[in-house]
CSV table of C-alpha atoms in Angstrom, one decimal:
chain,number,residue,atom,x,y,z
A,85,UNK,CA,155.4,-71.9,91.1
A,86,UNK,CA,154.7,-68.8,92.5
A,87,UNK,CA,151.0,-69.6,93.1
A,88,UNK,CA,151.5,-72.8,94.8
A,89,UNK,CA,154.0,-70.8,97.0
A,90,UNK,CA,151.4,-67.9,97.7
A,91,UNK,CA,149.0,-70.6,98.6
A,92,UNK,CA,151.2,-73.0,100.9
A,93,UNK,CA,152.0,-69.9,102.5
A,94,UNK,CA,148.7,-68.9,103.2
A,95,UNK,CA,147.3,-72.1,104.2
A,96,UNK,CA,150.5,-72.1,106.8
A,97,UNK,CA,149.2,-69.2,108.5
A,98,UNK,CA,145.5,-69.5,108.4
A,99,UNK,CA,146.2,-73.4,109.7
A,100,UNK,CA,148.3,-72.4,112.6
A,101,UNK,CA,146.7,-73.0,116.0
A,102,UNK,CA,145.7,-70.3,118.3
A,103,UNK,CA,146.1,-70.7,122.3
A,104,UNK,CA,142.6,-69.4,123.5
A,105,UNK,CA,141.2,-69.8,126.5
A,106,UNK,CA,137.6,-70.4,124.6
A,107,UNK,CA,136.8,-70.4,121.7
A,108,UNK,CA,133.3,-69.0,119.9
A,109,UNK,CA,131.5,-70.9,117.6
A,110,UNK,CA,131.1,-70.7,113.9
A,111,UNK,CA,130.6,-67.3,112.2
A,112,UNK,CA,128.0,-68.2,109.8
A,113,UNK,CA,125.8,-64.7,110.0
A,114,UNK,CA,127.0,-62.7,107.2
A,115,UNK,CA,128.5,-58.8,108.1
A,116,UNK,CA,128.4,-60.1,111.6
A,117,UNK,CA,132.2,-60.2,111.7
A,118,UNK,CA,132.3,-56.8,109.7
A,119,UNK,CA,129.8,-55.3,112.2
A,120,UNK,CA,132.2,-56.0,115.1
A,121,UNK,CA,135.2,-54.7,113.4
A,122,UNK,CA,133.6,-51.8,112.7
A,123,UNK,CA,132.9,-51.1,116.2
A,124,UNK,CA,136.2,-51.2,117.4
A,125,UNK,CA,137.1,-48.1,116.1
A,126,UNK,CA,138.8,-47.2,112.7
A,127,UNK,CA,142.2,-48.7,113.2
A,128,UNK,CA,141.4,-51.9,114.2
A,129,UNK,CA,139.0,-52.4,111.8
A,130,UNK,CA,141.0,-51.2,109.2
A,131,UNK,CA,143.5,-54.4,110.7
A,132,UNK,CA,140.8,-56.4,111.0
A,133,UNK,CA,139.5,-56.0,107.9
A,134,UNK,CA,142.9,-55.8,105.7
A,135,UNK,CA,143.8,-59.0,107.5
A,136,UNK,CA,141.0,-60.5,105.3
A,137,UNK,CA,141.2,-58.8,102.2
A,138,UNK,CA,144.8,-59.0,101.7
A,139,UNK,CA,146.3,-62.9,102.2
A,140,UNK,CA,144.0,-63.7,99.2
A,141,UNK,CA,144.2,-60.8,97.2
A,142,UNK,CA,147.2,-61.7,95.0
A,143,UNK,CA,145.3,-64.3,93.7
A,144,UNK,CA,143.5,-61.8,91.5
A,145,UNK,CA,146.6,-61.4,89.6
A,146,UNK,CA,148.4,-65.3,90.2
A,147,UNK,CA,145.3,-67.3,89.2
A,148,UNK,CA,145.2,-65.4,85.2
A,149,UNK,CA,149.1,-65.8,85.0
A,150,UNK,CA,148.7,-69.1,85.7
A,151,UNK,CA,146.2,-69.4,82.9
A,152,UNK,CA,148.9,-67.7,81.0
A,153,UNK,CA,146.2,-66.2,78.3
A,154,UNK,CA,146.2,-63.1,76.8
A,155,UNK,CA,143.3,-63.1,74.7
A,156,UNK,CA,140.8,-64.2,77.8
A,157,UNK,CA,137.5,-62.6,77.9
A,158,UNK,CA,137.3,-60.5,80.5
A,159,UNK,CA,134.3,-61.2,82.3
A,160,UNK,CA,135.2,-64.8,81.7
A,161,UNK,CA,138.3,-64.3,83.4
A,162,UNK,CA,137.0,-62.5,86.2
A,163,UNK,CA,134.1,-65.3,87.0
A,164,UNK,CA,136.8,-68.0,86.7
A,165,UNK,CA,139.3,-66.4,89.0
A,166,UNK,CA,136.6,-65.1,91.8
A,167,UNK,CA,135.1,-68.9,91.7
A,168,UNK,CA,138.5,-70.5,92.0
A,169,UNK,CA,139.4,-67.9,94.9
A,170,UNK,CA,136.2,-68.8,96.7
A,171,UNK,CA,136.1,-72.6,96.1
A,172,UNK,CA,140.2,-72.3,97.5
A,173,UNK,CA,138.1,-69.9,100.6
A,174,UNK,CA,135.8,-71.9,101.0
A,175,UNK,CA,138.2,-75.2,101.8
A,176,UNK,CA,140.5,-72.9,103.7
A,177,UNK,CA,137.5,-71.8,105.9
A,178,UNK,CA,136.1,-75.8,106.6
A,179,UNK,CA,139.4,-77.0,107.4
A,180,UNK,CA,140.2,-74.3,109.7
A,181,UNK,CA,137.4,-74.9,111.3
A,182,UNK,CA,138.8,-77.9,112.7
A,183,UNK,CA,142.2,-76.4,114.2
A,184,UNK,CA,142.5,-75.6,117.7
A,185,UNK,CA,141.2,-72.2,118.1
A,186,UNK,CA,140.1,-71.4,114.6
A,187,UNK,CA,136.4,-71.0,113.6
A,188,UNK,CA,134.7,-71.1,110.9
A,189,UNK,CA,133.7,-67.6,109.3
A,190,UNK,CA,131.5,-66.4,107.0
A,191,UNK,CA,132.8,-62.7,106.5
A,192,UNK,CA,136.3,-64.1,106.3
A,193,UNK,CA,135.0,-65.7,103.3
A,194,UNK,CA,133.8,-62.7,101.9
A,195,UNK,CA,136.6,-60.8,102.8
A,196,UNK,CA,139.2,-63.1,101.0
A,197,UNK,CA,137.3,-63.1,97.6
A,198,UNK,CA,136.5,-59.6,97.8
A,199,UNK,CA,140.5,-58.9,97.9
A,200,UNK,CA,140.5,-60.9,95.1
A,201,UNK,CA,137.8,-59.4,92.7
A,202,UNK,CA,139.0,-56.0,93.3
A,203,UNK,CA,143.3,-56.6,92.6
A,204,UNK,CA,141.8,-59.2,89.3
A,205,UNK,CA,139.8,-55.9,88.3
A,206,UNK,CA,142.2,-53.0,89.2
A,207,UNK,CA,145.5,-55.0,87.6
A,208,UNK,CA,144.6,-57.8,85.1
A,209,UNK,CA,142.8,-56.1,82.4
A,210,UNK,CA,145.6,-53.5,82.2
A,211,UNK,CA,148.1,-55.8,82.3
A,212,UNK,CA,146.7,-57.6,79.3
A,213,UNK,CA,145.8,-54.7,77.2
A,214,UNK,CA,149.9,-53.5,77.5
A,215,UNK,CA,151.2,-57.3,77.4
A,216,UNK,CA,148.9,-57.6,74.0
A,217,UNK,CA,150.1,-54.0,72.8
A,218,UNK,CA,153.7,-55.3,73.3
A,219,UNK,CA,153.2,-58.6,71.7
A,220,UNK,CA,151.6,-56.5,68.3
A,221,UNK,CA,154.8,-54.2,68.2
A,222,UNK,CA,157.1,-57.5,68.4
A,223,UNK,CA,155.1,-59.2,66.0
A,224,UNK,CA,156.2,-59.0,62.2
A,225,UNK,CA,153.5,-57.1,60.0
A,226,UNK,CA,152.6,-58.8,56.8
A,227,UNK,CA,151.8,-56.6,54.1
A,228,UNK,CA,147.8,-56.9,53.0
A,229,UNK,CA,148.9,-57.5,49.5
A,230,UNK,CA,150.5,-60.4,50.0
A,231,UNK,CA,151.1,-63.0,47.5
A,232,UNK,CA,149.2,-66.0,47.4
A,233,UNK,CA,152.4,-68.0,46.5
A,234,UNK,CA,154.0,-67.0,49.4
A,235,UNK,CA,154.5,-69.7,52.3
A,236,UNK,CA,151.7,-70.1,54.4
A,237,UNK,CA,152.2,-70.5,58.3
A,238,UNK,CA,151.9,-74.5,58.5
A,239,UNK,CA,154.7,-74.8,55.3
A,240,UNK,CA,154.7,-74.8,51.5
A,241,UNK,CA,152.6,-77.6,49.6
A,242,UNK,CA,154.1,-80.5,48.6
A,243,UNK,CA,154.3,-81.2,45.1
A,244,UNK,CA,155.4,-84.1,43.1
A,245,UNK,CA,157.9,-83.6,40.5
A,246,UNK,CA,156.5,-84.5,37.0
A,247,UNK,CA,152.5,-84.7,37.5
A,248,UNK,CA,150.4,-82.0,36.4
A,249,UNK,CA,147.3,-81.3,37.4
A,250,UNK,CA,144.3,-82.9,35.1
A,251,UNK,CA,141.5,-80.8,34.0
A,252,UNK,CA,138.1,-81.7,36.0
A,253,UNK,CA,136.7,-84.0,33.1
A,254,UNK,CA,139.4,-86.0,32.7
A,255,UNK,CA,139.9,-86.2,36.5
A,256,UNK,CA,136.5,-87.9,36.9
A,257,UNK,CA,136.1,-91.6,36.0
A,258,UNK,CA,134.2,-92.3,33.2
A,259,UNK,CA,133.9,-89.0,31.8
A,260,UNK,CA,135.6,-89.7,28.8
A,261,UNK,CA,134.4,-87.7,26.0
C-alpha cells in the first residue's frame, strides 16, 4: 500500500505540466545534465541533483518490503530492486517526455536509480540482519537431542489401530518360505 502510494505520488509530480515559454529537446547525452548542475554553483546543484536522487530513493527500501523476504540474497536483492527502479525510471522518463514542458532525460534516469541503489545498500541489509536476529530470539529453540518420537512439524503419523508392521519377507509377494 505504501509503495503504490510512493509511486502515484511520484508519478503526480513528475507528470505535472510545466508553463515554458520553449522547451529543449531530449537529454539523451549522459552527465550532460550533471555537467550543468554542476556549473551553477554548489547550491543549486546540490537542488538540482537531490531533486533526482531523492523522489526514487525510497524505493530502495519499499521495493524489498514489498517482497516481504528475509532470507533474500543480497546481491540478488539488490539487482532486482535497481532493475525494477529503472524499468519504473525508465517509463516515468518516456511518458514524461510527452507532457507539456517535460523532456526526456538521461541523467534523471541515472539520478533516480542511483538514489535507489545507495538507500537499498545503506538500509536493507541492516534491516534484515536485525529483523532475522529478532525472529531467532522469538523463535522457540529445540533441543539437539531431541527425540525421534517427538511430533514432527507437518503432524504425527497416522497409525491404524490393530495392524502391525510385517517383517520385509513376508511383506513381499511370493516370498513365502
Amino acid at each position: 500500500m505504501l509503495l503504490a502510494a510512493h509511486l502515484v505520488v511520484v508519478g503526480w509530480l513528475a507528470m505535472r505540466p510545466l508553463t515554458a515559454p520553449w522547451v529543449s529537446a531530449a537529454h539523451l547525452e549522459p552527465f550532460a545534465t550533471l555537467r550543468a548542475d554542476l556549473a551553477l554553483g554548489p547550491w543549486d546543484a546540490t537542488r538540482a541533483i537531490g531533486a533526482g536522487v531523492l523522489p526514487f530513493a525510497p524505493l530502495g527500501v519499499l521495493l524489498p518490503w514489498a517482497g516481504g523476504r528475509l532470507d533474500a540474497s543480497p546481491l540478488g536483492s539488490l539487482a532486482r530492486t535497481v532493475f525494477t527502479s529503472a524499468m519504473l525510471s525508465l517509463v516515468l522518463q518516456v511518458v514524461r517526455g510527452g507532457v507539456v514542458g517535460q523532456v526526456l532525460d538521461l541523467d534523471a534516469l541515472l539520478l533516480n536509480v542511483s538514489g535507489v541503489t545507495v538507500t537499498h545498500l545503506a538500509v536493507v541489509p541492516a534491516a534484515r540482519a536485525r529483523l532475522r536476529r529478532r525472529a531467532g530470539r522469538t523463535a522457540p529453540v529445540r533441543p539437539s537431542s531431541a527425540r525421534r518420537d517427538e511430533v514432527s512439524p507437518q503432524g504425527q503419523t497416522p497409525t491404524i489401530p490393530r495392524v502391525g508392521v510385517a517383517p520385509w519377507s513376508d511383506a513381499l509377494p511370493g516370498a513365502r518360505s
